[in-house]
Coordinates of C-alpha atoms in Angstrom, one line a residue:
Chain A
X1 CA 21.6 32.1 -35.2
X2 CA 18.6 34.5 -35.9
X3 CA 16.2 35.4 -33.5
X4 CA 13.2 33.8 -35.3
X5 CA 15.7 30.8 -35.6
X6 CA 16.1 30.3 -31.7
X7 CA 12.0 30.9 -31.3
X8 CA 11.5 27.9 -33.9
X9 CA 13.9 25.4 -32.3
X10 CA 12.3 26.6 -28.9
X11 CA 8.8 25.8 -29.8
X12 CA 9.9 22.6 -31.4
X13 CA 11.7 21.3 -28.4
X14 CA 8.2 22.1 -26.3
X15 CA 6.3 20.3 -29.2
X16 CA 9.1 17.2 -28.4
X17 CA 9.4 17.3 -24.7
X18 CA 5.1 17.6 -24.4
X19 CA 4.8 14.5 -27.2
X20 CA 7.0 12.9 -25.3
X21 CA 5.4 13.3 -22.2
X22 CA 1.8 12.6 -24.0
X23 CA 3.3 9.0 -25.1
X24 CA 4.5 8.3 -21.6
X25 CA 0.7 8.8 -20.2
X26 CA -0.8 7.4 -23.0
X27 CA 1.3 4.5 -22.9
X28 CA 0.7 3.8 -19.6
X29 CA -3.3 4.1 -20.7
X30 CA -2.5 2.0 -24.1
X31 CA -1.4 -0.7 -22.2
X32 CA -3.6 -0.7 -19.1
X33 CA -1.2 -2.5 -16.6
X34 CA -0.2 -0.7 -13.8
X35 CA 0.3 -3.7 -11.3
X36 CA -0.1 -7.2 -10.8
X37 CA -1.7 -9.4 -8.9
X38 CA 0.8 -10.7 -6.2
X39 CA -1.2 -12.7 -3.9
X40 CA -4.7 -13.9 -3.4
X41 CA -7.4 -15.9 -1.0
X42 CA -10.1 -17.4 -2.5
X43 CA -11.7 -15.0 -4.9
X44 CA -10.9 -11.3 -4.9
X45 CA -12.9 -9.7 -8.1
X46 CA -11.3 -7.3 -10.2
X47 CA -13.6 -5.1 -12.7
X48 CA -11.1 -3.0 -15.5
X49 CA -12.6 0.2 -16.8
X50 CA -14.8 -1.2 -19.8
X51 CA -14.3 -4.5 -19.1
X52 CA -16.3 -7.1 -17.2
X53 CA -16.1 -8.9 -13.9
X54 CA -12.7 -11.3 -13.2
X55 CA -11.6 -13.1 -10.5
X56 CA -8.0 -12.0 -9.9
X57 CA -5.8 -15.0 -10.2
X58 CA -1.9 -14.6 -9.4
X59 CA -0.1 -12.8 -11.8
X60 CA -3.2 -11.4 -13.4
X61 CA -2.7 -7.8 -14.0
X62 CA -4.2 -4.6 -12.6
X63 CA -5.4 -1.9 -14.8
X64 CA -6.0 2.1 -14.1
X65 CA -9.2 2.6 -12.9
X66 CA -9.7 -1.1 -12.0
X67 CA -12.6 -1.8 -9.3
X68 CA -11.2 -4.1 -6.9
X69 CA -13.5 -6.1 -4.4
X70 CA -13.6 -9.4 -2.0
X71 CA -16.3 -11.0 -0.5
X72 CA -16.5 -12.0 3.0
X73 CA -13.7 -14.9 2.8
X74 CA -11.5 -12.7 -0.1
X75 CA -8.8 -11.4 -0.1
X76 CA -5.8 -9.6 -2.1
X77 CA -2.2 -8.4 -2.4
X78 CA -1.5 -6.4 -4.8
X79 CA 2.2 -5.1 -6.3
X80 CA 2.1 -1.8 -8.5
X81 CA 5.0 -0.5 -10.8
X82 CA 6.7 1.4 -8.6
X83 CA 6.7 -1.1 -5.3
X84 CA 3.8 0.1 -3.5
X85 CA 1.6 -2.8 -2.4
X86 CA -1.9 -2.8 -1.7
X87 CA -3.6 -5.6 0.8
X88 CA -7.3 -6.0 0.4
X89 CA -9.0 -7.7 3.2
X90 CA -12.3 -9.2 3.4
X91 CA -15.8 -8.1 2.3
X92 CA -13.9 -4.8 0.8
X93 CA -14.1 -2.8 -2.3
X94 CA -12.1 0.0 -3.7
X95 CA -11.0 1.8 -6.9
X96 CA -7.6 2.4 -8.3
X97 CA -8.2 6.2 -9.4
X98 CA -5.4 7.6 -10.6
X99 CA -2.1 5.6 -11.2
X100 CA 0.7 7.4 -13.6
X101 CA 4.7 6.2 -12.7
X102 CA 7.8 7.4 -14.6
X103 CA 10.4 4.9 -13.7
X104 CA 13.1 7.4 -14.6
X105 CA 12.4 9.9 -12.7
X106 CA 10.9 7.6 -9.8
X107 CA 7.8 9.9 -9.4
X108 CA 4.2 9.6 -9.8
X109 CA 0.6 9.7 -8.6
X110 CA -1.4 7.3 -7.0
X111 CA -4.8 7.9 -6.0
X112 CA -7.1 5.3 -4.5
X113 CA -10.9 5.5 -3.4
X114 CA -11.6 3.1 -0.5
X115 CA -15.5 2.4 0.1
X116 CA -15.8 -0.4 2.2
X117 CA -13.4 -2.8 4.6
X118 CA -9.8 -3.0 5.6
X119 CA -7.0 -2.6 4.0
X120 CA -3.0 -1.9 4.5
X121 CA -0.9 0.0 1.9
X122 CA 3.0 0.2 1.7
X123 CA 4.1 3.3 -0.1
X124 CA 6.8 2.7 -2.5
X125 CA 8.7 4.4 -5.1
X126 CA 5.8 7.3 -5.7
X127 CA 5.4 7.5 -1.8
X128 CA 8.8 8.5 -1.5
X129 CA 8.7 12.0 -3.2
X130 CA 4.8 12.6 -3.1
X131 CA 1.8 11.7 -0.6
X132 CA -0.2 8.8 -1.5
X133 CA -3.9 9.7 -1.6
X134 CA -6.4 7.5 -0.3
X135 CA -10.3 8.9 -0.1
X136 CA -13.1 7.1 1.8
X137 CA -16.4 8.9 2.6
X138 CA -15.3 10.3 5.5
X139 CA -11.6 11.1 4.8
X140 CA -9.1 12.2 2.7
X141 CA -5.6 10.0 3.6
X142 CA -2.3 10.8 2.8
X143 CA 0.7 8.5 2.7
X144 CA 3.8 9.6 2.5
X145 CA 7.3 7.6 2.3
X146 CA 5.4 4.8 4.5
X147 CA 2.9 2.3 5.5
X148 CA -0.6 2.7 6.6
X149 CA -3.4 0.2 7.5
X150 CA -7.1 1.2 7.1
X151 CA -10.6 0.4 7.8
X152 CA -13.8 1.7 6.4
X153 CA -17.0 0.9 7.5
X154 CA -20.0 0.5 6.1
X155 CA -21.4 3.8 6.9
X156 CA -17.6 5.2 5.5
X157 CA -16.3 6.0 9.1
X158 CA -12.6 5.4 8.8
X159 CA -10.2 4.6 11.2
X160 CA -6.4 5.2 10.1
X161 CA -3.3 3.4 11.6
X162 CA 0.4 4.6 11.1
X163 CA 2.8 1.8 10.6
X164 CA 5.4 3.9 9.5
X165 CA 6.4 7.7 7.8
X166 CA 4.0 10.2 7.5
X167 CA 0.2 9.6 7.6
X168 CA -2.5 12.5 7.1
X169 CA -5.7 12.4 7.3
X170 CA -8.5 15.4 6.3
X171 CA -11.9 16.2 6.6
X172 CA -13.7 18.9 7.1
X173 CA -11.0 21.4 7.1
X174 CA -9.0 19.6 9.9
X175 CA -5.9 17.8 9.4
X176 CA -4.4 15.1 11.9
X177 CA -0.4 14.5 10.9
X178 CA 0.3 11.0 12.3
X179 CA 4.7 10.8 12.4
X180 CA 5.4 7.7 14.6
X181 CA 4.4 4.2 13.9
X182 CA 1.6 3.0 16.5
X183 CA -1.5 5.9 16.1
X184 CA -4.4 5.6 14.8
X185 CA -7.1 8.5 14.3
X186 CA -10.7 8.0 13.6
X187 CA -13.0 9.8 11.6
X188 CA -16.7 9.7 11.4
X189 CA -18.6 10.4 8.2
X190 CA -19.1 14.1 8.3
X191 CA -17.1 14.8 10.7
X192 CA -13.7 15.8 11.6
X193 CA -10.4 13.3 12.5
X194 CA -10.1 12.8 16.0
X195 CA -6.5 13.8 17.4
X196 CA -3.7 10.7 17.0
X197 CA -4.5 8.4 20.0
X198 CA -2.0 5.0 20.8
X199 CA -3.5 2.3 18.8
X200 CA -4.1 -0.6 21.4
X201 CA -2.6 -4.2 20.6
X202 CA -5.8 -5.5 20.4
X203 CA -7.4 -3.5 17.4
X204 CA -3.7 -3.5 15.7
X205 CA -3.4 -7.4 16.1
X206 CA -7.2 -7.5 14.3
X207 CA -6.7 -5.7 11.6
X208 CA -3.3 -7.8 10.7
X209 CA -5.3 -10.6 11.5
X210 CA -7.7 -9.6 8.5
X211 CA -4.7 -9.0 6.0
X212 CA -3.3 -12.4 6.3
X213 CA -4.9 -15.4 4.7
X214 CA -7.2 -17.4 6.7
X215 CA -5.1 -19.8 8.8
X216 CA -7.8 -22.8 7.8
X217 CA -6.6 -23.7 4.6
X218 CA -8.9 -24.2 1.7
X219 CA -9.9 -27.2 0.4
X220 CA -7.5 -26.4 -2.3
X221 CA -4.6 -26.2 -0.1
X222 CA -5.2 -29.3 1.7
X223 CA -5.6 -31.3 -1.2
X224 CA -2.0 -29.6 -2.3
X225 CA -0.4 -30.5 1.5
X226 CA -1.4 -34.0 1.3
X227 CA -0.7 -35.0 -1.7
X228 CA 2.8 -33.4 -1.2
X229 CA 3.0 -34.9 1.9
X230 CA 2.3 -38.4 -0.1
X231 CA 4.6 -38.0 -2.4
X232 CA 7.8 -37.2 -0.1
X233 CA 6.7 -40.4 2.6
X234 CA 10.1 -40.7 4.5
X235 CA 11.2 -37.8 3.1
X236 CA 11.1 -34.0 5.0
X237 CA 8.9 -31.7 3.3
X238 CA 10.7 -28.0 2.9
X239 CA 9.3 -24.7 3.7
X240 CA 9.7 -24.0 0.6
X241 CA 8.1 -27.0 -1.4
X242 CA 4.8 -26.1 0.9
X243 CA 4.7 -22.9 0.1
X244 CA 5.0 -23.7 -3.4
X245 CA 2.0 -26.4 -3.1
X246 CA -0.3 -24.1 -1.5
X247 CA 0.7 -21.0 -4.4
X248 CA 0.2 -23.6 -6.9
X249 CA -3.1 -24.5 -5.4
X250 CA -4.6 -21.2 -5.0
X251 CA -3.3 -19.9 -8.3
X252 CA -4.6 -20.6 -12.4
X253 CA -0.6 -19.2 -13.2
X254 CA 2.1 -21.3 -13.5
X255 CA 4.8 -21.3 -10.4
X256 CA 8.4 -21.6 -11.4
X257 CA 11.2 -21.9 -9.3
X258 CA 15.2 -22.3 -9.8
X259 CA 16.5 -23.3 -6.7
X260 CA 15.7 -25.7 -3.9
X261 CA 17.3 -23.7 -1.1
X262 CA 14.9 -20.8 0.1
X263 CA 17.0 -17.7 2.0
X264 CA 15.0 -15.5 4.4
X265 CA 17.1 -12.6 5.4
X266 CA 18.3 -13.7 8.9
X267 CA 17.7 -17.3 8.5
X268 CA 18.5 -19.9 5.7
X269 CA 16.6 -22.7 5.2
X270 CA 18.1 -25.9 4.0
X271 CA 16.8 -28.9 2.7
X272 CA 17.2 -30.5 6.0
X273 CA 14.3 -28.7 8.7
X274 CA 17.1 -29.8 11.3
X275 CA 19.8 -27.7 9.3
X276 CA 19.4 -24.2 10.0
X277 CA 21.5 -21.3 10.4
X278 CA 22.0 -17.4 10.7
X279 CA 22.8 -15.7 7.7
X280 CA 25.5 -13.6 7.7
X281 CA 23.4 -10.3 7.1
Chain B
X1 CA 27.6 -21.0 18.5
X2 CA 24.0 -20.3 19.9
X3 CA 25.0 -16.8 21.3
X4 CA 27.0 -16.0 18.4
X5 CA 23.9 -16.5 16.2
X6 CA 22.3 -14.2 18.9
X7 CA 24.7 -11.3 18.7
X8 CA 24.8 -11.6 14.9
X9 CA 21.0 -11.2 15.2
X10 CA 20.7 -8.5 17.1
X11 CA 23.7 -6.8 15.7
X12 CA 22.1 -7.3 12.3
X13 CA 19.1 -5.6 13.8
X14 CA 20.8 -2.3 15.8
X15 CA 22.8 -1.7 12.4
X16 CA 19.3 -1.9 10.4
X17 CA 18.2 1.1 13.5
X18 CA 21.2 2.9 12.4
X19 CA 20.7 2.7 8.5
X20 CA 16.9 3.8 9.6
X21 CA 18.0 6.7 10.9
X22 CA 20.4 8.1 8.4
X23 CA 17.5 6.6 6.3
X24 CA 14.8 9.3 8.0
X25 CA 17.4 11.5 6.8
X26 CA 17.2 10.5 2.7
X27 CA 13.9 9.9 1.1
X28 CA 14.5 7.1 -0.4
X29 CA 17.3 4.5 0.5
X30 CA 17.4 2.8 -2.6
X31 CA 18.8 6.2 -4.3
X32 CA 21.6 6.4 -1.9
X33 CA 22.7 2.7 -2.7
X34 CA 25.5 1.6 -4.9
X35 CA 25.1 1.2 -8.4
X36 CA 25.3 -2.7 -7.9
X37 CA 23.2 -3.2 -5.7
X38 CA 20.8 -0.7 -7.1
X39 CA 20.8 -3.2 -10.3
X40 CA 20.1 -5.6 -8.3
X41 CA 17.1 -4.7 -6.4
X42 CA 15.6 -3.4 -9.9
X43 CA 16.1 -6.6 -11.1
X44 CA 14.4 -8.6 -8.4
X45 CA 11.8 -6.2 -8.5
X46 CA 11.6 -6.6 -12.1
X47 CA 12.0 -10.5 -11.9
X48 CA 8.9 -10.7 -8.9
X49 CA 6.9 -8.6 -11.0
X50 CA 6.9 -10.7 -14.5
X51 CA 6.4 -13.8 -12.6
X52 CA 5.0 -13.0 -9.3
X53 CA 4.1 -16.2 -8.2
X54 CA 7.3 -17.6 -8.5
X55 CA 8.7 -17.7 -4.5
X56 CA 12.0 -17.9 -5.3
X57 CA 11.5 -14.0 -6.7
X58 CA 9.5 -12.9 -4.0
X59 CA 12.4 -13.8 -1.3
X60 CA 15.1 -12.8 -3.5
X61 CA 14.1 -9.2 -3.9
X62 CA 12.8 -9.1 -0.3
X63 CA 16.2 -9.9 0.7
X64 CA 17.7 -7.5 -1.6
X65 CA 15.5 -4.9 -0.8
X66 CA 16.3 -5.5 3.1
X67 CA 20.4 -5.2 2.0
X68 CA 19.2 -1.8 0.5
X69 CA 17.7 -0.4 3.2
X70 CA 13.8 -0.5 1.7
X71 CA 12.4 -2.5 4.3
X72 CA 8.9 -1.2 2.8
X73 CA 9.5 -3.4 -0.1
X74 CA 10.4 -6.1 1.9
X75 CA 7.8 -6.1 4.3
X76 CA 5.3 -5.8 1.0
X77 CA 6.5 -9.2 -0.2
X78 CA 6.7 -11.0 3.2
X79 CA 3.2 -9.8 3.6
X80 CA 2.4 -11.4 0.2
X81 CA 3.6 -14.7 1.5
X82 CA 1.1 -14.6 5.1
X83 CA -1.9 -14.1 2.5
X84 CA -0.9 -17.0 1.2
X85 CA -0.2 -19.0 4.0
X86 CA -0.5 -17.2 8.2
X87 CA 1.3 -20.2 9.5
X88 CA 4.7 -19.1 8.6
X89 CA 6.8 -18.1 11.7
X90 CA 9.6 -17.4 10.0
X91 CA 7.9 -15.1 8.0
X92 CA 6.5 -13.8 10.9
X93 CA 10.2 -12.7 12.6
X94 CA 11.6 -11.8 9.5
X95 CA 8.8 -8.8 9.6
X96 CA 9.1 -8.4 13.3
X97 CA 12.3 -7.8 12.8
X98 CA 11.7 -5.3 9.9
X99 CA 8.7 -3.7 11.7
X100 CA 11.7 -3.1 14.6
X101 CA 13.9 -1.7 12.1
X102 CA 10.9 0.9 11.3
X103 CA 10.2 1.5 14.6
X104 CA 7.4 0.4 14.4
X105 CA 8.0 -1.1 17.7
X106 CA 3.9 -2.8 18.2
X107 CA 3.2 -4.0 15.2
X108 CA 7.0 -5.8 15.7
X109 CA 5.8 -7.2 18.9
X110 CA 2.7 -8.6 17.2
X111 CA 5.1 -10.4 14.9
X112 CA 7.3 -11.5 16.9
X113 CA 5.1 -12.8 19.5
X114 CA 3.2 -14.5 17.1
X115 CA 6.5 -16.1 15.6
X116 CA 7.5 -17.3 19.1
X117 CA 3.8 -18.8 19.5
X118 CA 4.2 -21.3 17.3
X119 CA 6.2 -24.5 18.0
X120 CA 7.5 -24.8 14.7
X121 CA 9.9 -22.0 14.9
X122 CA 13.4 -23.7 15.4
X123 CA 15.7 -23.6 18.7
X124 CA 18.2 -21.7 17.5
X125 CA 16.3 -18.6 16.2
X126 CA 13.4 -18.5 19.2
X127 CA 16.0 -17.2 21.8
X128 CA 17.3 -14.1 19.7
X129 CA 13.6 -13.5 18.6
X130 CA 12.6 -13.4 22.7
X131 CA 15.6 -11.1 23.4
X132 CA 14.7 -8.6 20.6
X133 CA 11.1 -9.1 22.1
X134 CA 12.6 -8.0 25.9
X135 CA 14.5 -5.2 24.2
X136 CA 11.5 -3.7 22.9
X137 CA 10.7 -0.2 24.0
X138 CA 6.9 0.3 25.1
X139 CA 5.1 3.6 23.2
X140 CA 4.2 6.3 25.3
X141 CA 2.4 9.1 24.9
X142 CA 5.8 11.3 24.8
X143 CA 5.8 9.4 21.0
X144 CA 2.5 11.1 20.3
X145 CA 2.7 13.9 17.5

């Protein structure tokens, strides 16, 4: 084979590997969905790049570039292509910046800004080879292989929590590296991150307490539970066939389900309440 | 049969430390399991992602995706469910229990304390949950980075 031969097939395989790596971003931008909507409380509001205001729904999907934001009794759970989940709490906005995933190779980016409120995010697939990146006004974050929860307030001060792997977080110049579950730094707006301090119970159990949905249910969820409750008089009502009342009630999506025996991973729960028992994992 | 449900517990939780640790060790745990059981958790995670409201999906891949050793992924969807509903305690173990597994030994005691608080979690279950609970070790500052 001729030297001008070999130079030809090598810039054609460049062309090929670069078009090929154009239609996997492009793709990705083509179709918009980068997530989906796992989970909501009342009415979380999505805003896609272009597009207008919506009120996330279960199984409504997330786009690149989406602004995502909840009102003071809002909240959301979100579920991106690659496994990382994003928890919105109340009165909280944020944008999805950057999202690009190659399920073959695993590996990504994910880049979110967070201006207001709490959130948690659990790192998957992406996390596991590259940091997460998470900017407020007052910090840059970094997630990597783990699980952080976050608040921002109003004035952007941010106060990080390690739940697990390893957390940075940046600004102005200084970098705190969080490596064990249970720390927290804080970092004012214009400042610099305070050194890792024990996060007490107290200000953990809060901000858990604002990632879960309210423990009043709606009027939408009563209405479910009772008229469940109505229609199985005499009989026990399952865990299951609750949760499934108060989904269906909170969500505009359909809710299938194909068996009537619901496995946790240590316990199994039968039909019967009274009938429970360890799992053999 | 109560404290064989108890050893089984807690040995299902000291082998979950163990896979943890060789865990720390890989980045990612799902890359080191079998090919079958990598199907499988790619399919759950497919399955809860077309139809994520479906519950059946969400506790089939977080149970898969505890047998693989991604207890991120299984935390993600038991988290999904408290959004839904906080009055779950059996939700609440199965991530005190995971949280454990992390070592992420406070956020573990939040759940499981808050599993054990309400009356609805069953007999059988509350006095492995309390043991785990007593077997927890406090953070000190020697944990500090």
């Amino acid at each position: 084979m001729s030297k001008s031969n070999v130079v030809i097939l090598l810039l054609l395989r460049t062309l090929l590997v670069g078009a090929a790596g154009l239609a996997l971003f492009s793709t990705a931008h083509a179709q918009g969905r980068i997530g989906v909507t796992q989970a909501t409380q009342n009415k979380p509001m999505g805003q896609p790049p272009g597009g207008v205001d919506r009120v996330l729904r279960v199984g409504t999907d997330v786009q690149a570039n989406e602004i995502i934001s909840t009102a003071a009794d809002d909240r959301a759970h979100l579920v991106f292509l690659d496994g990382t989940t994003l928890t919105v709490g109340p009165s909280s906005q944020l944008t999805i910046d950057k999202f690009v995933y190659d399920p073959t190779t695993q590996k990504g980016e994910l880049a979110v800004n967070a201006t207001k409120g709490v959130f948690r995010l659990i790192g998957g697939r992406i996390s596991k080879t590259s940091a997460i990146t998470v900017t407020t006004p007052a910090a840059t974050m970094g997630i990597r292989g783990g699980m952080a929860a976050f608040s921002v307030a109003t004035g952007g001060a941010t106060i990080t929590v390690s739940l697990f792997g390893v957390i940075t977080v940046t600004a102005g110049g200084v970098t705190q590296t969080m490596t064990v579950p249970g720390l927290q730094v804080s970092t004012s707006t214009g400042g610099t991150p305070a050194a890792p301090t024990i996060v007490t119970q107290g200000s953990l159990s809060a901000a858990l307490g604002a990632l879960v949905g309210n423990s009043t249910a709606t009027a939408a969820t009563l209405t479910a539970i009772q008229t469940l409750v109505a229609s199985n008089l005499g009989n026990p009502v399952t865990l299951q066939a609750l949760i499934q009342a108060i989904i269906v009630a909170n969500t505009a999506t359909p809710i299938t389900t194909t068996t009537t025996t619901t496995t946790l991973a240590v316990i199994t729960v039968v039909e019967n309440p009274n009938q429970t028992q360890a799992s053999p994992n | 049969m109560k404290k064989l449900g108890t050893y089984l517990l807690l040995a299902t939780v000291l082998v979950g430390c163990q896979t943890v640790l060789v865990g720390c060790q890989s980045a990612d745990p799902v890359q080191k399991a079998s090919p079958e059981l990598q199907r499988q958790y790619n399919a759950a995670f497919q399955e809860m992602l077309k139809d994520p409201g479906n519950l059946d999906a969400v506790m089939a891949y977080a149970k898969v995706a505890t047998k693989t050793g991604d207890y991120e992924g299984a935390v993600g969807a038991y988290e999904s469910l408290l959004l839904v509903d906080s009055n779950l305690p059996r939700v609440r173990l199965e991530l005190g229990i995971l949280y454990y597994r992390l070592k992420s030994y406070e956020t573990s005691r939040i759940y499981l304390e808050s599993a054990l608080a309400s009356p609805a979690l069953p007999a059988d279950i509350r006095k492995p949950a309390e043991l785990l609970l007593a077997k927890m070790p406090k953070q000190s500052k020697s944990q500090r980075t």
